[in-house]
Amino acid sequence: MPPHRPGAAQRRKGLDLMSTEQNARRTTEQIGTTRLGGDGPEVGVQGLGCMGMSMAYGPTDADAARATLERALELGVTLYDTADMYGSGENERFLAPFVRAHRDEIVLATKFGVVLDPDDPLARGVRNDAAYVRTCVEQSLRRLGVETIDLYYMHRRDPQVPLEESVGAMGELVREGKVRHLGLSEVTGSELRAAHAVHPIAALQSEWSVFSRDVEENAVDAARELGVAFVPYSPLGRGFLTGSFSDADKELTHDDFRRHQPRFTGANAAANARLLEPLRDVAAAHGATPGQVALAWVQQRQTVHGLPVVPIPGTRRPGRVEENTAATRITLTEDELALLEPIAARVTGTRYADMSLTSAGRD
C-alpha cells in the first residue's frame, strides 16, 4: 500500500500552522519600543551601532555584516547608527543599500564633527562651524542615498565654536527638510541645556556602561529634565564586558583600535578583568551571558533614572544581535544591581588615551 500523502488542503493547513508558529516566535523575539525625545521618532529599545562593520575592530566579513543588519530589523531593532568618520565615509556607503531597501522601517542616525588626519590614523580633530555642518550633511546625504537623515548628531563639540552657531546651523537643516531630529554626543549637562535652548534635542549619545558612568554626574539629569533620550554607545565596553578579550595587546589584531585604549591593555586590563566576577555570577543566575547582563544593566537605567535609554551595541554577526536583543527581556533584582554598583568606580585607565574630545572635565 503506498504511503499516505496529505492532500492540498491538508498541506495548506500545515503551512498555515507553521507560518502562525513562526510569526508567534518572531513576535516573542521582537524587542519593545520607546520614543527618542518628546517629539522624536519611535524606535526599538535597543539600536545597532554600525561602526565596526567598516573600521576599528579588525577584519570585517561584509556578507555577515549585511546579514546582521537584516536580522536586527527582524528582531525589532530600528535605530541604526553610523557617522561620516567611520571608515572615512565607507560605513555610510555600506549602509546605503540596506537603508534604501527599508527606508520606511528604520530610523537612520549619522554624525558630523570629528575630523580625521589622513597622515595619522589615530589623530582626531573637531569642527563645528556652520559652514562645516552644511558641507558634512550634504556629503552624508549623497553617500547614504537619501533625502533626509532621521537623527543628525554633532559627534564631538568644539568649545571654541558657540553652540548658537553649530546647533543653529543644525536647526536650519531641520527647517530645510534635510534632517528630522537633532542629537549631540559627548556633551555635558550644561552644554545640553544650552543647545536645547537653541533647538530641541531628541537624543544625547555618550558612553555609558557598567564600566563607564561619568554621564551620571550631570548629563543624565539634564537629559531627564529636558525630555531628551539617552543613547549609550559602547554599552558592552567595546567587547571587554562580554569576555571576548582580556588584553587588547595580546589578543587583538594590530589594526584594532582598542589596543590604544588604556583600560584594555597591560596592568589596567588585568585589573579590570578581575572586576568582571560579579557580572559572571549574575549571568549564571539568569542562565545568561555576561554581555547580556551588562546590556540589561544599561537597559534598566531607563527605570532607575526615569528617561528613555536606547543602547546601541555594535556587532557584525547575526547571532550576536540575537544575544543582545534577548537582554531586553532580563530584569535584574535590586540585590543584583547592588553587586554591580561598585564596578565602575574601580576601573583603572581612561576611556581614550586622549580624553580632550569627550565631555570629561568640561562641566
mmCIF file of N, CA, C and O in Angstrom, residues 6-79:
data_model
loop_
_atom_site.group_PDB
_atom_site.id
_atom_site.type_symbol
_atom_site.label_atom_id
_atom_site.label_comp_id
_atom_site.label_asym_id
_atom_site.label_seq_id
_atom_site.Cartn_x
_atom_site.Cartn_y
_atom_site.Cartn_z
ATOM 1 N N PRO A 6 -0.626 13.725 2.264
ATOM 2 C CA PRO A 6 -1.670 14.699 2.567
ATOM 3 C C PRO A 6 -2.127 15.424 1.316
ATOM 4 O O PRO A 6 -1.348 15.687 0.404
ATOM 5 N N GLY A 7 -3.417 15.736 1.253
ATOM 6 C CA GLY A 7 -3.963 16.480 0.143
ATOM 7 C C GLY A 7 -3.555 17.935 0.201
ATOM 8 O O GLY A 7 -2.939 18.405 1.172
ATOM 9 N N ALA A 8 -3.946 18.694 -0.844
ATOM 10 C CA ALA A 8 -3.564 20.095 -0.936
ATOM 11 C C ALA A 8 -4.095 20.887 0.247
ATOM 12 O O ALA A 8 -3.402 21.737 0.818
ATOM 13 N N ALA A 9 -5.348 20.589 0.651
ATOM 14 C CA ALA A 9 -5.944 21.334 1.774
ATOM 15 C C ALA A 9 -5.168 21.082 3.057
ATOM 16 O O ALA A 9 -4.917 21.998 3.853
ATOM 17 N N GLN A 10 -4.798 19.819 3.263
ATOM 18 C CA GLN A 10 -4.042 19.481 4.474
ATOM 19 C C GLN A 10 -2.665 20.150 4.461
ATOM 20 O O GLN A 10 -2.173 20.606 5.477
ATOM 21 N N ARG A 11 -2.046 20.163 3.254
ATOM 22 C CA ARG A 11 -0.723 20.786 3.151
ATOM 23 C C ARG A 11 -0.816 22.283 3.445
ATOM 24 O O ARG A 11 0.030 22.851 4.137
ATOM 25 N N ARG A 12 -1.870 22.924 2.905
ATOM 26 C CA ARG A 12 -2.053 24.359 3.179
ATOM 27 C C ARG A 12 -2.260 24.604 4.664
ATOM 28 O O ARG A 12 -1.725 25.549 5.232
ATOM 29 N N LYS A 13 -3.047 23.710 5.291
ATOM 30 C CA LYS A 13 -3.304 23.855 6.733
ATOM 31 C C LYS A 13 -2.003 23.733 7.517
ATOM 32 O O LYS A 13 -1.737 24.476 8.451
ATOM 33 N N GLY A 14 -1.179 22.760 7.084
ATOM 34 C CA GLY A 14 0.109 22.574 7.754
ATOM 35 C C GLY A 14 1.018 23.778 7.587
ATOM 36 O O GLY A 14 1.675 24.217 8.523
ATOM 37 N N LEU A 15 1.025 24.333 6.365
ATOM 38 C CA LEU A 15 1.845 25.506 6.105
ATOM 39 C C LEU A 15 1.338 26.705 6.891
ATOM 40 O O LEU A 15 2.117 27.508 7.427
ATOM 41 N N ASP A 16 -0.007 26.847 6.964
ATOM 42 C CA ASP A 16 -0.582 27.959 7.727
ATOM 43 C C ASP A 16 -0.209 27.846 9.194
ATOM 44 O O ASP A 16 0.105 28.841 9.854
ATOM 45 N N LEU A 17 -0.267 26.599 9.731
ATOM 46 C CA LEU A 17 0.081 26.384 11.131
ATOM 47 C C LEU A 17 1.544 26.723 11.374
ATOM 48 O O LEU A 17 1.904 27.375 12.354
ATOM 49 N N MET A 18 2.407 26.285 10.423
ATOM 50 C CA MET A 18 3.830 26.588 10.551
ATOM 51 C C MET A 18 4.065 28.085 10.508
ATOM 52 O O MET A 18 4.844 28.630 11.299
ATOM 53 N N SER A 19 3.377 28.769 9.587
ATOM 54 C CA SER A 19 3.531 30.211 9.477
ATOM 55 C C SER A 19 3.079 30.906 10.752
ATOM 56 O O SER A 19 3.718 31.845 11.221
ATOM 57 N N THR A 20 1.968 30.432 11.342
ATOM 58 C CA THR A 20 1.467 31.019 12.590
ATOM 59 C C THR A 20 2.487 30.848 13.707
ATOM 60 O O THR A 20 2.748 31.770 14.483
ATOM 61 N N GLU A 21 3.074 29.660 13.786
ATOM 62 C CA GLU A 21 4.076 29.394 14.823
ATOM 63 C C GLU A 21 5.313 30.271 14.627
ATOM 64 O O GLU A 21 5.870 30.797 15.586
ATOM 65 N N GLN A 22 5.727 30.420 13.367
ATOM 66 C CA GLN A 22 6.896 31.257 13.085
ATOM 67 C C GLN A 22 6.625 32.709 13.440
ATOM 68 O O GLN A 22 7.471 33.385 14.019
ATOM 69 N N ASN A 23 5.424 33.190 13.094
ATOM 70 C CA ASN A 23 5.074 34.573 13.418
ATOM 71 C C ASN A 23 5.008 34.790 14.922
ATOM 72 O O ASN A 23 5.426 35.831 15.437
ATOM 73 N N ALA A 24 4.461 33.803 15.639
ATOM 74 C CA ALA A 24 4.386 33.910 17.096
ATOM 75 C C ALA A 24 5.779 33.966 17.704
ATOM 76 O O ALA A 24 6.053 34.752 18.612
ATOM 77 N N ARG A 25 6.678 33.101 17.169
ATOM 78 C CA ARG A 25 8.047 33.097 17.672
ATOM 79 C C ARG A 25 8.736 34.410 17.359
ATOM 80 O O ARG A 25 9.433 34.988 18.204
ATOM 81 N N ARG A 26 8.505 34.944 16.155
ATOM 82 C CA ARG A 26 9.114 36.204 15.755
ATOM 83 C C ARG A 26 8.610 37.341 16.647
ATOM 84 O O ARG A 26 9.361 38.207 17.068
ATOM 85 N N THR A 27 7.312 37.332 16.953
ATOM 86 C CA THR A 27 6.737 38.360 17.817
ATOM 87 C C THR A 27 7.333 38.281 19.212
ATOM 88 O O THR A 27 7.630 39.302 19.845
ATOM 89 N N THR A 28 7.511 37.077 19.723
ATOM 90 C CA THR A 28 8.096 36.890 21.050
ATOM 91 C C THR A 28 9.530 37.386 21.089
ATOM 92 O O THR A 28 9.983 37.949 22.088
ATOM 93 N N GLU A 29 10.260 37.188 19.989
ATOM 94 C CA GLU A 29 11.660 37.607 19.931
ATOM 95 C C GLU A 29 11.809 39.115 19.815
ATOM 96 O O GLU A 29 12.813 39.678 20.226
ATOM 97 N N GLN A 30 10.814 39.782 19.238
ATOM 98 C CA GLN A 30 10.966 41.202 18.953
ATOM 99 C C GLN A 30 11.027 42.029 20.238
ATOM 100 O O GLN A 30 10.336 41.755 21.210
ATOM 101 N N ILE A 31 11.856 43.055 20.186
ATOM 102 C CA ILE A 31 12.019 43.939 21.333
ATOM 103 C C ILE A 31 10.906 44.982 21.355
ATOM 104 O O ILE A 31 10.213 45.202 20.363
ATOM 105 N N GLY A 32 10.744 45.640 22.516
ATOM 106 C CA GLY A 32 9.754 46.683 22.648
ATOM 107 C C GLY A 32 10.228 47.978 22.016
ATOM 108 O O GLY A 32 11.293 48.048 21.394
ATOM 109 N N THR A 33 9.438 49.032 22.183
ATOM 110 C CA THR A 33 9.764 50.324 21.580
ATOM 111 C C THR A 33 9.724 51.428 22.626
ATOM 112 O O THR A 33 9.152 51.275 23.701
ATOM 113 N N THR A 34 10.352 52.540 22.282
ATOM 114 C CA THR A 34 10.311 53.740 23.104
ATOM 115 C C THR A 34 10.449 54.938 22.156
ATOM 116 O O THR A 34 10.653 54.760 20.961
ATOM 117 N N ARG A 35 10.368 56.136 22.711
ATOM 118 C CA ARG A 35 10.437 57.332 21.871
ATOM 119 C C ARG A 35 11.686 58.137 22.198
ATOM 120 O O ARG A 35 12.053 58.285 23.368
ATOM 121 N N LEU A 36 12.357 58.628 21.165
ATOM 122 C CA LEU A 36 13.526 59.483 21.354
ATOM 123 C C LEU A 36 13.074 60.926 21.526
ATOM 124 O O LEU A 36 12.674 61.584 20.565
ATOM 125 N N GLY A 37 13.113 61.417 22.745
ATOM 126 C CA GLY A 37 12.698 62.787 22.994
ATOM 127 C C GLY A 37 11.189 62.936 22.927
ATOM 128 O O GLY A 37 10.476 62.037 22.461
ATOM 129 N N GLY A 38 10.685 64.094 23.388
ATOM 130 C CA GLY A 38 9.253 64.305 23.421
ATOM 131 C C GLY A 38 8.587 64.181 22.073
ATOM 132 O O GLY A 38 7.515 63.586 21.943
ATOM 133 N N ASP A 39 9.204 64.742 21.039
ATOM 134 C CA ASP A 39 8.634 64.689 19.691
ATOM 135 C C ASP A 39 9.489 63.856 18.749
ATOM 136 O O ASP A 39 9.344 63.942 17.522
ATOM 137 N N GLY A 40 10.377 63.043 19.304
ATOM 138 C CA GLY A 40 11.280 62.256 18.472
ATOM 139 C C GLY A 40 10.627 61.004 17.925
ATOM 140 O O GLY A 40 9.467 60.700 18.214
ATOM 141 N N PRO A 41 11.358 60.250 17.124
ATOM 142 C CA PRO A 41 10.798 59.052 16.499
ATOM 143 C C PRO A 41 10.670 57.901 17.487
ATOM 144 O O PRO A 41 11.413 57.813 18.468
ATOM 145 N N GLU A 42 9.745 57.005 17.218
ATOM 146 C CA GLU A 42 9.621 55.778 17.994
ATOM 147 C C GLU A 42 10.618 54.765 17.447
ATOM 148 O O GLU A 42 10.716 54.575 16.228
ATOM 149 N N VAL A 43 11.360 54.130 18.332
ATOM 150 C CA VAL A 43 12.399 53.185 17.921
ATOM 151 C C VAL A 43 12.362 51.965 18.831
ATOM 152 O O VAL A 43 11.779 51.993 19.911
ATOM 153 N N GLY A 44 13.023 50.889 18.401
ATOM 154 C CA GLY A 44 13.216 49.756 19.276
ATOM 155 C C GLY A 44 14.043 50.158 20.484
ATOM 156 O O GLY A 44 14.868 51.070 20.405
ATOM 157 N N VAL A 45 13.826 49.496 21.625
ATOM 158 C CA VAL A 45 14.511 49.883 22.856
ATOM 159 C C VAL A 45 16.009 49.575 22.812
ATOM 160 O O VAL A 45 16.754 49.946 23.720
ATOM 161 N N GLN A 46 16.435 48.916 21.768
ATOM 162 C CA GLN A 46 17.869 48.703 21.541
ATOM 163 C C GLN A 46 18.150 48.997 20.076
ATOM 164 O O GLN A 46 17.388 48.600 19.194
ATOM 165 N N GLY A 47 19.228 49.736 19.824
ATOM 166 C CA GLY A 47 19.620 50.036 18.459
ATOM 167 C C GLY A 47 20.830 49.215 18.053
ATOM 168 O O GLY A 47 21.245 48.288 18.764
ATOM 169 N N LEU A 48 21.411 49.569 16.917
ATOM 170 C CA LEU A 48 22.590 48.856 16.416
ATOM 171 C C LEU A 48 23.665 49.854 16.027
ATOM 172 O O LEU A 48 23.447 50.719 15.170
ATOM 173 N N GLY A 49 24.823 49.745 16.657
ATOM 174 C CA GLY A 49 25.978 50.539 16.274
ATOM 175 C C GLY A 49 26.691 49.877 15.113
ATOM 176 O O GLY A 49 27.072 48.706 15.193
ATOM 177 N N CYS A 50 26.896 50.619 14.035
ATOM 178 C CA CYS A 50 27.405 50.016 12.788
ATOM 179 C C CYS A 50 28.876 50.317 12.508
ATOM 180 O O CYS A 50 29.412 49.858 11.490
ATOM 181 N N MET A 51 29.546 51.049 13.378
ATOM 182 C CA MET A 51 30.925 51.447 13.124
ATOM 183 C C MET A 51 31.829 50.267 12.790
ATOM 184 O O MET A 51 32.613 50.308 11.831
ATOM 185 N N GLY A 52 31.741 49.202 13.580
ATOM 186 C CA GLY A 52 32.647 48.072 13.418
ATOM 187 C C GLY A 52 32.514 47.347 12.100
ATOM 188 O O GLY A 52 33.382 46.535 11.747
ATOM 189 N N MET A 53 31.451 47.628 11.361
ATOM 190 C CA MET A 53 31.296 46.999 10.049
ATOM 191 C C MET A 53 32.248 47.585 9.023
ATOM 192 O O MET A 53 32.407 47.018 7.936
ATOM 193 N N SER A 54 32.887 48.714 9.357
ATOM 194 C CA SER A 54 33.790 49.362 8.409
ATOM 195 C C SER A 54 35.147 49.726 8.988
ATOM 196 O O SER A 54 36.066 50.034 8.234
ATOM 197 N N MET A 55 35.296 49.730 10.300
ATOM 198 C CA MET A 55 36.558 50.185 10.879
ATOM 199 C C MET A 55 36.679 49.757 12.335
ATOM 200 O O MET A 55 35.736 49.240 12.927
ATOM 201 N N ALA A 56 37.864 49.928 12.864
ATOM 202 C CA ALA A 56 38.173 49.911 14.302
ATOM 203 C C ALA A 56 38.408 48.549 14.923
ATOM 204 O O ALA A 56 39.249 48.417 15.813
ATOM 205 N N TYR A 57 37.672 47.518 14.491
ATOM 206 C CA TYR A 57 37.762 46.247 15.200
ATOM 207 C C TYR A 57 38.339 45.117 14.356
ATOM 208 O O TYR A 57 37.944 43.960 14.495
ATOM 209 N N GLY A 58 39.249 45.437 13.467
ATOM 210 C CA GLY A 58 39.896 44.397 12.685
ATOM 211 C C GLY A 58 39.092 44.003 11.452
ATOM 212 O O GLY A 58 38.146 44.688 11.062
ATOM 213 N N PRO A 59 39.470 42.878 10.810
ATOM 214 C CA PRO A 59 38.857 42.464 9.539
ATOM 215 C C PRO A 59 37.348 42.284 9.650
ATOM 216 O O PRO A 59 36.835 41.842 10.679
ATOM 217 N N THR A 60 36.648 42.620 8.559
ATOM 218 C CA THR A 60 35.190 42.542 8.520
ATOM 219 C C THR A 60 34.728 41.634 7.398
ATOM 220 O O THR A 60 35.273 41.664 6.305
ATOM 221 N N ASP A 61 33.703 40.818 7.676
ATOM 222 C CA ASP A 61 33.043 39.999 6.665
ATOM 223 C C ASP A 61 31.800 40.765 6.218
ATOM 224 O O ASP A 61 30.819 40.855 6.963
ATOM 225 N N ALA A 62 31.835 41.323 5.013
ATOM 226 C CA ALA A 62 30.740 42.174 4.539
ATOM 227 C C ALA A 62 29.423 41.418 4.461
ATOM 228 O O ALA A 62 28.359 41.973 4.780
ATOM 229 N N ASP A 63 29.451 40.153 4.035
ATOM 230 C CA ASP A 63 28.210 39.377 3.930
ATOM 231 C C ASP A 63 27.588 39.162 5.312
ATOM 232 O O ASP A 63 26.369 39.276 5.481
ATOM 233 N N ALA A 64 28.426 38.852 6.296
ATOM 234 C CA ALA A 64 27.923 38.662 7.656
ATOM 235 C C ALA A 64 27.364 39.973 8.214
ATOM 236 O O ALA A 64 26.349 39.980 8.909
ATOM 237 N N ALA A 65 28.030 41.069 7.888
ATOM 238 C CA ALA A 65 27.553 42.370 8.356
ATOM 239 C C ALA A 65 26.192 42.700 7.751
ATOM 240 O O ALA A 65 25.294 43.204 8.446
ATOM 241 N N ARG A 66 26.020 42.418 6.469
ATOM 242 C CA ARG A 66 24.720 42.675 5.835
ATOM 243 C C ARG A 66 23.636 41.802 6.458
ATOM 244 O O ARG A 66 22.503 42.251 6.690
ATOM 245 N N ALA A 67 23.975 40.540 6.732
ATOM 246 C CA ALA A 67 23.011 39.643 7.370
ATOM 247 C C ALA A 67 22.663 40.134 8.778
ATOM 248 O O ALA A 67 21.533 39.961 9.248
ATOM 249 N N THR A 68 23.623 40.763 9.430
ATOM 250 C CA THR A 68 23.392 41.315 10.766
ATOM 251 C C THR A 68 22.371 42.439 10.724
ATOM 252 O O THR A 68 21.483 42.531 11.570
ATOM 253 N N LEU A 69 22.485 43.310 9.729
ATOM 254 C CA LEU A 69 21.526 44.405 9.569
ATOM 255 C C LEU A 69 20.114 43.856 9.397
ATOM 256 O O LEU A 69 19.162 44.346 10.037
ATOM 257 N N GLU A 70 19.967 42.856 8.549
ATOM 258 C CA GLU A 70 18.645 42.294 8.270
ATOM 259 C C GLU A 70 18.075 41.577 9.493
ATOM 260 O O GLU A 70 16.887 41.714 9.813
ATOM 261 N N ARG A 71 18.924 40.818 10.185
ATOM 262 C CA ARG A 71 18.440 40.086 11.367
ATOM 263 C C ARG A 71 18.033 41.053 12.472
ATOM 264 O O ARG A 71 17.033 40.826 13.175
ATOM 265 N N ALA A 72 18.784 42.127 12.614
ATOM 266 C CA ALA A 72 18.439 43.126 13.629
ATOM 267 C C ALA A 72 17.048 43.688 13.363
ATOM 268 O O ALA A 72 16.230 43.826 14.293
ATOM 269 N N LEU A 73 16.751 43.993 12.115
ATOM 270 C CA LEU A 73 15.440 44.543 11.778
ATOM 271 C C LEU A 73 14.337 43.533 12.077
ATOM 272 O O LEU A 73 13.268 43.900 12.591
ATOM 273 N N GLU A 74 14.567 42.269 11.775
ATOM 274 C CA GLU A 74 13.583 41.223 12.088
ATOM 275 C C GLU A 74 13.273 41.177 13.584
ATOM 276 O O GLU A 74 12.147 40.871 13.991
ATOM 277 N N LEU A 75 14.271 41.508 14.405
ATOM 278 C CA LEU A 75 14.119 41.439 15.858
ATOM 279 C C LEU A 75 13.575 42.728 16.463
ATOM 280 O O LEU A 75 13.448 42.829 17.684
ATOM 281 N N GLY A 76 13.247 43.704 15.616
ATOM 282 C CA GLY A 76 12.660 44.934 16.119
ATOM 283 C C GLY A 76 13.630 46.061 16.338
ATOM 284 O O GLY A 76 13.258 47.120 16.856
ATOM 285 N N VAL A 77 14.896 45.871 15.948
ATOM 286 C CA VAL A 77 15.879 46.948 16.029
ATOM 287 C C VAL A 77 15.625 47.898 14.868
ATOM 288 O O VAL A 77 15.683 47.488 13.702
ATOM 289 N N THR A 78 15.353 49.152 15.171
ATOM 290 C CA THR A 78 15.036 50.100 14.094
ATOM 291 C C THR A 78 15.952 51.312 14.068
ATOM 292 O O THR A 78 15.940 52.060 13.089
ATOM 293 N N LEU A 79 16.757 51.524 15.106
ATOM 294 C CA LEU A 79 17.698 52.651 15.135
ATOM 295 C C LEU A 79 19.077 52.160 14.700
ATOM 296 O O LEU A 79 19.697 51.343 15.387
#
